[in-house]
XYZ file of C-alpha atoms in Angstrom:
552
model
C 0.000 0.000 0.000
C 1.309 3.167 -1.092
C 0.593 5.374 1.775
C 3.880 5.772 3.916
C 6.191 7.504 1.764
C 3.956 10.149 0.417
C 2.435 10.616 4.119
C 6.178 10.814 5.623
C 7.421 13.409 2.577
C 4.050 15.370 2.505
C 4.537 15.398 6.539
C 8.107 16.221 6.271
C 6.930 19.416 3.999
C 4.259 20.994 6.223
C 7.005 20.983 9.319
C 9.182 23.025 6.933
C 6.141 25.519 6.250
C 5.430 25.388 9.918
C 9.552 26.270 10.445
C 9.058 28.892 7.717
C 5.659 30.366 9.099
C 7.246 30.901 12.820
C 10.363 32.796 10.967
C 8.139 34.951 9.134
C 5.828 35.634 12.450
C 9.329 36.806 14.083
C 10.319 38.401 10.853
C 6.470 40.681 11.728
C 7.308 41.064 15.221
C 10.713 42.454 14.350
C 9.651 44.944 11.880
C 6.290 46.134 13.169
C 6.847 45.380 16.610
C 2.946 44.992 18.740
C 1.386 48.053 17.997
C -1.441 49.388 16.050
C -0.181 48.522 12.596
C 0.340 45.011 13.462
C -3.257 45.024 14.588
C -4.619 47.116 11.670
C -2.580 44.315 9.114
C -3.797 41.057 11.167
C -7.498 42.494 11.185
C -7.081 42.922 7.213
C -5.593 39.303 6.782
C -9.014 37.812 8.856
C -11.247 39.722 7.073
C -10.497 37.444 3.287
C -9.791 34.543 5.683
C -13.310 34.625 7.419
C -14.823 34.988 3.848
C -13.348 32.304 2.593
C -13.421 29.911 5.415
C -17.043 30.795 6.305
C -17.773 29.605 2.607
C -15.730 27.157 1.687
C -12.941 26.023 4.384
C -12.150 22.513 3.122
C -15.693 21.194 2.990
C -15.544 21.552 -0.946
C -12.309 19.629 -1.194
C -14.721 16.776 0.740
C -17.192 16.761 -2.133
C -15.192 17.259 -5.392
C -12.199 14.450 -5.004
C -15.196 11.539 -4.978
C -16.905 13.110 -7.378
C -14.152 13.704 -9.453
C -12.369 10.500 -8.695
C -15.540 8.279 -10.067
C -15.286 9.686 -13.511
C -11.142 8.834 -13.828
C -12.499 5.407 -12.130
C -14.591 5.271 -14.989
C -12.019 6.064 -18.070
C -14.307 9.267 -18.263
C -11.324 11.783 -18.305
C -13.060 14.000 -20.712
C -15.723 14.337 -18.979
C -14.093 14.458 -15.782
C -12.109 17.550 -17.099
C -15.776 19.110 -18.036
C -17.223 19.076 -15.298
C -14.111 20.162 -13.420
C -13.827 23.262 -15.483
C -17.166 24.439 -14.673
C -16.895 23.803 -10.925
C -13.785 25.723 -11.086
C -14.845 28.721 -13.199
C -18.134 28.558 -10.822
C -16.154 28.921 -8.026
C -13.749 31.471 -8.803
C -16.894 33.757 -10.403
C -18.697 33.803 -6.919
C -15.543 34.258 -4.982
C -14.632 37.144 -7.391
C -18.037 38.597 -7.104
C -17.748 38.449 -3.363
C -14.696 39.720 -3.417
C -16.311 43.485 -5.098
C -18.736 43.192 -2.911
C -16.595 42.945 0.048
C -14.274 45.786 -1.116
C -17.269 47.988 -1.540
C -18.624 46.935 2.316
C -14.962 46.951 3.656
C -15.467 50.265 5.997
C -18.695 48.531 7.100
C -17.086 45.504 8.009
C -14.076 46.935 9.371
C -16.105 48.843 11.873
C -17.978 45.787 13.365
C -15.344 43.691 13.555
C -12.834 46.269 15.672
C -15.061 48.599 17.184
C -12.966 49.475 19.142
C -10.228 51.371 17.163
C -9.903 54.889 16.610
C -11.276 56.360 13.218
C -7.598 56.959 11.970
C -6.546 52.808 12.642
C -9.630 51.958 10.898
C -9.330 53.870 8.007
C -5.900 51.667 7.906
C -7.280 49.201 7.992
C -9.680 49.501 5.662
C -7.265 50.523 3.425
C -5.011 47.470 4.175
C -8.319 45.453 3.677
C -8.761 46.481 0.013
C -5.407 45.891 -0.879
C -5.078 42.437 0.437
C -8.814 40.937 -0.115
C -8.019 39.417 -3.945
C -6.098 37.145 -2.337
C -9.330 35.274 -1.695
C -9.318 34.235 -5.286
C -5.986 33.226 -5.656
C -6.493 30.829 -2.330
C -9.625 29.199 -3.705
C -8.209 28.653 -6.904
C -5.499 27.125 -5.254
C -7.301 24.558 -3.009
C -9.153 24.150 -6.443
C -5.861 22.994 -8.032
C -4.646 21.022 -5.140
C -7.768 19.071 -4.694
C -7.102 18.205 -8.864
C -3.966 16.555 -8.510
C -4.553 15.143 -5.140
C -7.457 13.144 -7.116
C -4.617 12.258 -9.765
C -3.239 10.732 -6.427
C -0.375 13.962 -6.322
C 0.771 14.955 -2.978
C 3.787 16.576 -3.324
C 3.852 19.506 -5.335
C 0.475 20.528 -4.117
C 1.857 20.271 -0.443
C 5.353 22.279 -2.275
C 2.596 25.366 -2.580
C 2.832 26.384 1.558
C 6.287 26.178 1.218
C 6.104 28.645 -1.870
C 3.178 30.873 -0.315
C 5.851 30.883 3.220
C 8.494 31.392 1.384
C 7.112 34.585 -0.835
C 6.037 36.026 2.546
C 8.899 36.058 3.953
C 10.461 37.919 0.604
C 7.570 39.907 0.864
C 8.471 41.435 4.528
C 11.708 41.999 3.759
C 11.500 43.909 0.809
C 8.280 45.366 -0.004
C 7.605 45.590 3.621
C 10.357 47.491 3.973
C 10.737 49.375 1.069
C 6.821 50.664 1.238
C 5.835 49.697 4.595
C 2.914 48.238 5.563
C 1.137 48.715 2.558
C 4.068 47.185 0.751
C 2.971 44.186 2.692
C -0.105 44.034 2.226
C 0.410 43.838 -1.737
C 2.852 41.218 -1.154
C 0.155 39.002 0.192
C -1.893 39.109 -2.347
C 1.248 38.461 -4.559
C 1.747 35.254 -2.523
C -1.632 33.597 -3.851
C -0.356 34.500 -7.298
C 3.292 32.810 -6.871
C 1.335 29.738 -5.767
C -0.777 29.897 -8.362
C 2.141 30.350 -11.220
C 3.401 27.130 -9.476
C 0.523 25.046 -9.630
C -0.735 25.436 -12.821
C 1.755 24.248 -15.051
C 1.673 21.090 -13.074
C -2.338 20.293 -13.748
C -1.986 19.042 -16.818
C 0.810 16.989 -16.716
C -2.029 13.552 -15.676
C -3.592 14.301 -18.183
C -6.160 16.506 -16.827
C -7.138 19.384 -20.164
C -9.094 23.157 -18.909
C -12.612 23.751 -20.968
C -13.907 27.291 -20.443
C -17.164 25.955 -19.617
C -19.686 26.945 -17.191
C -22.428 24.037 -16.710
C -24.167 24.190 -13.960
C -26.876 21.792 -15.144
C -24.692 18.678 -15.319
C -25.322 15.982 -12.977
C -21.747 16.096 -10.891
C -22.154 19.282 -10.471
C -25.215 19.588 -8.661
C -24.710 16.452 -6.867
C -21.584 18.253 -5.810
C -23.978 21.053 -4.574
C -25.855 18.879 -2.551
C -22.958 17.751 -0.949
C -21.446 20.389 0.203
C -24.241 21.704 1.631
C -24.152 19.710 5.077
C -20.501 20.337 5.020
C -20.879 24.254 5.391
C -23.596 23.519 7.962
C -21.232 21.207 10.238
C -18.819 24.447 9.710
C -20.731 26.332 10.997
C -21.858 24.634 14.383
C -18.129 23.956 14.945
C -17.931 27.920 14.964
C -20.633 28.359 16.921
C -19.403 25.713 19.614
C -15.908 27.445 19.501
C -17.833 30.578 20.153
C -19.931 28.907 23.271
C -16.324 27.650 24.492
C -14.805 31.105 24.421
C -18.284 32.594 26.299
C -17.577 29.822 29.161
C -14.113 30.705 29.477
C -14.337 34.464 29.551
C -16.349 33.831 32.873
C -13.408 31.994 34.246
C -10.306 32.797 36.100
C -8.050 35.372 34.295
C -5.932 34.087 31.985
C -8.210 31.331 30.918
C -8.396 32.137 27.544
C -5.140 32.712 27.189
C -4.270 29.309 28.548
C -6.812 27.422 26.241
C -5.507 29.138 22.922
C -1.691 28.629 23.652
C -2.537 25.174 25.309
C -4.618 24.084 21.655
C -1.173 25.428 19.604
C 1.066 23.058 20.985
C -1.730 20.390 20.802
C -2.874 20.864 17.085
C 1.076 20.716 15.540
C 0.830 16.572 15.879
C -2.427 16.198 14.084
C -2.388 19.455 11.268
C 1.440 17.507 10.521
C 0.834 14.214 9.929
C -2.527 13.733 10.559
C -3.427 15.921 7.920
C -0.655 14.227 5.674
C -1.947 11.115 6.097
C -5.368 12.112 4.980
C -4.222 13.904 2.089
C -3.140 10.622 0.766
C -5.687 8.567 2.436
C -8.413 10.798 0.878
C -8.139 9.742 -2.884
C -7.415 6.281 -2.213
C -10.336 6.087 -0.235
C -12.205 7.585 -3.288
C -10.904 5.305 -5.951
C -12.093 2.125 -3.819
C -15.214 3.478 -3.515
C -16.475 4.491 -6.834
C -15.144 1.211 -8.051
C -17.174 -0.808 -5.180
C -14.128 -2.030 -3.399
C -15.829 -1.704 -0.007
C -14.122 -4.356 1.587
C -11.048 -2.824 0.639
C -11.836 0.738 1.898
C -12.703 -1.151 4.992
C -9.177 -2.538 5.386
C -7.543 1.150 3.973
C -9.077 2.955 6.826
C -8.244 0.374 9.397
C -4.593 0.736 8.426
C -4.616 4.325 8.584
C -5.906 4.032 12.159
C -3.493 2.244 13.239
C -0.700 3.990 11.767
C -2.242 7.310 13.553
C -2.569 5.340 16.550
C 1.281 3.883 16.438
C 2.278 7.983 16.111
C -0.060 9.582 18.025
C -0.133 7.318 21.686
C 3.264 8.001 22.040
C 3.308 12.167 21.227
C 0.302 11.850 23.754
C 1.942 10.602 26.303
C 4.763 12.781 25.701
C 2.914 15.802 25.857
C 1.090 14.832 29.166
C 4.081 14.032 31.175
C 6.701 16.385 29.896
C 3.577 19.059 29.312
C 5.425 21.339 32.011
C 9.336 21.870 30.109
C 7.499 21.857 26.972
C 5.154 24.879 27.970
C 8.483 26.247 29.461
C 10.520 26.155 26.699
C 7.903 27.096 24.037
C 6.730 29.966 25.919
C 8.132 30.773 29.348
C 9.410 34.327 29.113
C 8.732 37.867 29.772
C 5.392 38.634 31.192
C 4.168 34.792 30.385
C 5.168 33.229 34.241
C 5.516 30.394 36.183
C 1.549 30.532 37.156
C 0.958 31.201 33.095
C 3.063 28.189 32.512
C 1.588 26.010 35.037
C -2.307 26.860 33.801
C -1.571 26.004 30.542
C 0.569 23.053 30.718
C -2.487 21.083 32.663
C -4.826 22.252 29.979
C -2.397 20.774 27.251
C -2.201 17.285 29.242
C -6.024 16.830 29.103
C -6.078 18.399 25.669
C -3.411 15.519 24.688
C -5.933 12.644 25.798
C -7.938 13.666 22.604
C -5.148 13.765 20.586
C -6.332 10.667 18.511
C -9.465 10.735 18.891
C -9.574 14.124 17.009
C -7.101 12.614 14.581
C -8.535 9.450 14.025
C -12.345 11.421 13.949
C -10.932 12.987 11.142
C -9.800 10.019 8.911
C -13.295 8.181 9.717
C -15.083 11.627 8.038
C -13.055 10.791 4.805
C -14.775 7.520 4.779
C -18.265 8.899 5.084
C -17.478 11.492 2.601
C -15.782 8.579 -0.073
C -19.411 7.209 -0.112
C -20.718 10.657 -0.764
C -22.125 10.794 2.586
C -22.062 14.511 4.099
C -25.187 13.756 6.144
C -23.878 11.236 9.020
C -20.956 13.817 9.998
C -23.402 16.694 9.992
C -26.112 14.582 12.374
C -23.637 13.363 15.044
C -22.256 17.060 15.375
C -25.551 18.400 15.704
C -26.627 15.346 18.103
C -23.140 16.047 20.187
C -22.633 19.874 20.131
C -25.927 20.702 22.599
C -24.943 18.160 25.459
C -21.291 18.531 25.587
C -21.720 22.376 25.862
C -23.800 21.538 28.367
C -21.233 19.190 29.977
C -18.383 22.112 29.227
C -20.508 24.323 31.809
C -20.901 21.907 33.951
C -17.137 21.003 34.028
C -15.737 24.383 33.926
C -17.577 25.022 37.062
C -15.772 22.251 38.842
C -12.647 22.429 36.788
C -12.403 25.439 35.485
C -10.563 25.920 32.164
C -9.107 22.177 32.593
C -12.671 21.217 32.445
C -13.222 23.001 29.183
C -10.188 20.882 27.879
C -11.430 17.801 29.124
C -15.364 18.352 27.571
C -13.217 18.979 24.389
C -11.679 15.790 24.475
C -15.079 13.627 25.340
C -16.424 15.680 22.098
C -14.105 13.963 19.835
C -13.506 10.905 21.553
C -17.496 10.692 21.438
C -17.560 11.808 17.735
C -15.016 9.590 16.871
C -16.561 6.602 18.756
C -19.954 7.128 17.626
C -18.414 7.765 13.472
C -16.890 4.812 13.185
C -19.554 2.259 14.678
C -21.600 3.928 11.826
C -19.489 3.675 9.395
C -19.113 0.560 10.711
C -22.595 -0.386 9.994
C -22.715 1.722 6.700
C -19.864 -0.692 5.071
C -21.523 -3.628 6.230
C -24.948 -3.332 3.752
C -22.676 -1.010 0.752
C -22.494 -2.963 -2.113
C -23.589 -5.973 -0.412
C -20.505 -6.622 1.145
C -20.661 -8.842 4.212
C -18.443 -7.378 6.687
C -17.734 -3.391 7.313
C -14.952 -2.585 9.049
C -12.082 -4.797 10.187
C -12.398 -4.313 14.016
C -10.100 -7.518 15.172
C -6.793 -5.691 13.088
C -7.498 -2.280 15.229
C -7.861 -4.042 18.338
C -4.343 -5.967 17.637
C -2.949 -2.855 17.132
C -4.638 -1.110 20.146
C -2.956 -4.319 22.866
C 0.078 -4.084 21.075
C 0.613 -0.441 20.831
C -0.541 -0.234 24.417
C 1.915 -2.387 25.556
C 4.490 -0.118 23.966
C 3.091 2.876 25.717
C 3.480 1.001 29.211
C 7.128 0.657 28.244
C 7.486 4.224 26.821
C 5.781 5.565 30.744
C 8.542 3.142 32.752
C 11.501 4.352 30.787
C 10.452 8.169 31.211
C 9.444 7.251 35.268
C 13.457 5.994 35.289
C 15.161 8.474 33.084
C 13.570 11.807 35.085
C 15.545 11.472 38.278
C 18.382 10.067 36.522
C 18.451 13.602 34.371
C 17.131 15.236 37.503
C 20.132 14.573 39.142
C 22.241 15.541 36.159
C 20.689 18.791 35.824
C 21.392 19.380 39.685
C 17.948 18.412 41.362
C 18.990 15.473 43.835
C 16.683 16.268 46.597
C 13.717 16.961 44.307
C 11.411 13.955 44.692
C 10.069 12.432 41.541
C 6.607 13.197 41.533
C 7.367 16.858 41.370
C 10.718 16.976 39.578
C 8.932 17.610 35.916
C 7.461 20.898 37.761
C 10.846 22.065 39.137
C 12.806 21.474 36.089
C 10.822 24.278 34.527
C 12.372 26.465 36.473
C 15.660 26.026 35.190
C 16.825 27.921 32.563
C 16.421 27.317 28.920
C 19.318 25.554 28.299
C 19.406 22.982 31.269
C 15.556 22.846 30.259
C 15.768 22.089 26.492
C 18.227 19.298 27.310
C 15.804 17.699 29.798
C 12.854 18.095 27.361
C 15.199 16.299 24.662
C 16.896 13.658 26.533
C 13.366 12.497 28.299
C 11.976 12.816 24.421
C 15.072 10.398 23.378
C 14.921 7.916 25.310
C 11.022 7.457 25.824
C 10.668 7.416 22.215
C 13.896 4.865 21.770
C 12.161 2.768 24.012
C 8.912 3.147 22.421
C 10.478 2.274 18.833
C 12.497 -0.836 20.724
C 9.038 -2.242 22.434
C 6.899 -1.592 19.303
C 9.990 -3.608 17.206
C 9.547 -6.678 19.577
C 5.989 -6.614 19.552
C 6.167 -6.460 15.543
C 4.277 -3.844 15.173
C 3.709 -3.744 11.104
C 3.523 -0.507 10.878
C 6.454 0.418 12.470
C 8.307 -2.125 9.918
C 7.037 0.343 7.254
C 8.265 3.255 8.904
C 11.468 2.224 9.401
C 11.747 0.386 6.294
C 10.806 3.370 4.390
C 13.821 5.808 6.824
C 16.057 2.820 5.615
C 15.438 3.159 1.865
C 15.540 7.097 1.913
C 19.183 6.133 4.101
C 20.734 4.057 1.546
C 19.506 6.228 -1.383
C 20.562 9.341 0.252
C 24.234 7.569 0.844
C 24.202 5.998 -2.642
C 23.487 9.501 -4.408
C 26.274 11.236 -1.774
C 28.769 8.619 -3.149
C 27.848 9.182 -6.599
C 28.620 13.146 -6.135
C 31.835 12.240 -4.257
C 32.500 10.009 -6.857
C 31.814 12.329 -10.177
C 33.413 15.707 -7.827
C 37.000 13.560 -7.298
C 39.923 14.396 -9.537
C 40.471 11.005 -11.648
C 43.625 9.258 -11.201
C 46.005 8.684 -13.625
């Protein structure tokens, strides 16, 4: 099964943009420092970004890859292409349209959204607004273009595009940005959606995949692609509203709550928007393919390995996070006015944050199997079944928890949805096509024991190795149970090496007890680091090799 390497590279690549998109935050910070320009830009970037993720997020990506998929299933490329073109030339008409619409309404919008600045900051940023709001097209065309090779079952160069958009930003603030200022900026944003464009398109048709300048919004796919994507923007939109509900709750809490909870969810979300979302980027199309050729069975067995591949990653970067949740806080954050009370709060909302980690993961990856079928409904009914009890239960825990209870209702929500997805998906597979059995539950649960019994090894080794480093770092009389707490009081050095060493060895041990319990997905990984080893060595040699003077 071709899944590993493209997950590992297209994982590999969104860690780089990640890299790339914390230089060009310091890059901000360094030029425009914390004051009312920085506020007038980032209000102007939200603006597009709320019009285009209110609208289309990456529900439509959900819709057109099965749709799509079934007619290259089919050997209906022409077709295919057809109805393609329109949805494209659809989509970038309304966004363009909005667009105008939103340029005209910017002052409008600019004054509900920050109310509270002064008539001079919000003429900036209505100003900054204008300039930057095309970039809205250039976006959706690109998630257009992505989602088009991803169906050809193309990962890379679509995932290359954040690197380009990062990388034009970055050029951006340190030339236009400084040459013209802020304004200078604000152009080079929308000049990043262009670059990404320019590098996408040549690349569409190279699987064949030929543009019509069509516009039929009568055909079949397309409105069945309509009807899809209309539960998708309705689940959006209760997931805002229950982010909303969660950020009421909090704002009656201690101080600081907030704070805690949004810092708390950055550290959490890296794991799952790296390789989670890698893995579904692959997944995704696969999933497709067996489904509009009526390999149930097989999509069955696809989405069971992709479980337990997020579950061999993600139990051990949970555990992680809980136990070493206090250095890691530390060293992320742990300096000027954020202190030791700021670290503390938010380092016990990321450790019951962390117990969802795969559930939310895995939640996702069950979705793609719903949507495969061209089933948008299911994922929009359990949201809407979940989203009124566990606010509910977030009240009722934030009143004995406070904001650690807000982080624990968030992790029942997606353990819940992720429970309650799969046994009906479960059941769904079962009666699709007739096939007798849905979803291969015995191969998860052999995972779950064995992966399990890796994690119990993975909590001894980091139980021995704390004093042992403890000790090292000059904390003898510190007893064990509280020597994670004192160690981030140290400084950053002494602190960085703790958080590494602890990291090393838990996950050597992790890698060691997975390897004797033959975990076959670990085989893969490793299999797949050997390859890339010996090719990187053999193409290393080669250069040596052609580079050396010849002998005579």
């Amino acid at each position: 099964m071709k899944l590993v390497k493209p997950t590992l590279v297209v994982t590999l690549i969104f860690i780089g943009a990640a890299a790339l998109g914390a230089l060009s935050d310091i890059l901000l910070a360094a030029t425009y420092g914390a004051g009312r320009i920085i506020d007038a830009l980032v209000t102007a970037l939200f603006i597009p970004l709320l019009l285009q993720e209110f609208i289309l997020g990456d529900s439509f990506t959900r819709v057109f890859i099965p749709v799509f998929t079934g007619f290259l299933v089919r050997g209906e490329h022409e077709e295919g292409a057809r109805v393609a073109s329109s949805v494209i030339n659809v989509l970038v008409l309304i966004f363009s349209g909005l667009v105008l619409l939103a340029i005209l309404a910017t002052p409008l919008l600019v004054a509900v959204i920050v109310p509270g600045f002064n008539p001079a900051d919000q003429a900036l940023t209505a100003m900054l607004t204008r300039i930057v709001m095309p970039v809205v097209v250039f976006t959706v065309l690109v998630s257009l273009l992505s989602s088009l090779l991803n169906a050809y079952q193309r990962f890379i160069l679509p995932a290359l595009a954040q690197i380009v958009y990062q990388v034009l930003l970055i050029l951006a603030i340190v030339t236009l940005g400084r040459w013209y200022g802020v304004v200078g900026l604000a152009a080079g944003v929308v000049l990043t959606g262009v670059g990404q464009v320019l590098f996408l398109l040549p690349q569409v048709p190279q699987p064949g995949f030929r543009y019509h300048p069509v516009l039929d919004l009568r055909h079949p796919a397309v409105q069945q692609m309509g009807r899809l994507v209309t539960p998708l923007l309705v689940r959006l939109i209760i997931a805002q509203a229950f982010l909303v509900a969660e950020r009421m709750i909090a704002s009656g809490l201690a101080e600081g709550s907030i704070a805690a909870m949004n810092y708390a969810r950055k550290l959490f979300q890296l794991p799952p928007t790296t390789f989670a979302v890698a893995l579904n980027l692959v997944l995704f199309p696969m999933l497709s393919r067996q489904a509009a050729s009526g390999q149930v069975a097989l999509l069955g067995k696809t989405l069971v390995r992709g479980l337990r591949v997020l579950l061999l990653v993600m139990a051990p970067v949970t555990i992680l996070l809980i136990a070493l949740s206090q250095p890691v806080v530390s060293v992320v954050f742990e300096r000027g006015a954020f202190d030791s009370q700021a670290r503390q709060t938010t380092a016990e909302v990321l450790g019951f944050l962390a117990l969802g980690l795969f559930s939310l993961s895995a939640m996702w990856l069950v979705n793609l199997g719903f949507f495969a079928l061209h089933d948008t409904r299911t994922p929009l009914w359990i949201t809407l079944g979940l989203s009124v009890p566990m606010i509910g239960l977030d009240v009722l825990l934030a009143g004995q928890m406070g904001v650690n209870g807000l982080a624990l209702g968030n992790t029942a929500l997606r353990t819940l949805q992720f429970l309650i997805s799969l046994i009906l998906l479960e059941r769904k597979l079962a009666v699709e096509k007739g096939q007798p059995h849905g979803l291969p539950f015995r191969d998860l649960l052999d995972a779950g024991l064995r992966t399990g019994l890796a994690s119990v090894a993975l909590v001894a080794a980091l139980a021995a190795a704390a004093p042992i480093l403890g000790s090292l770092l000059g904390l003898q009389a510190v007893p064990t149970g509280a020597l994670l707490t004192h160690v981030a009081d140290l400084s950053l050095i002494p602190k960085a090496t703790f958080l590494a060493g602890m990291a090393g060895i838990g996950l050597g041990v992790y890698v060691l007890a997975a390897a004797a319990l033959r975990i076959e997905e670990l085989g893969l990984l490793v299999g797949m680091a050997r390859r890339w080893g010996s090719a990187s060595a053999l193409r290393l040699m080669r250069r040596l090799n052609a580079s050396s003077p010849s002998v005579q």
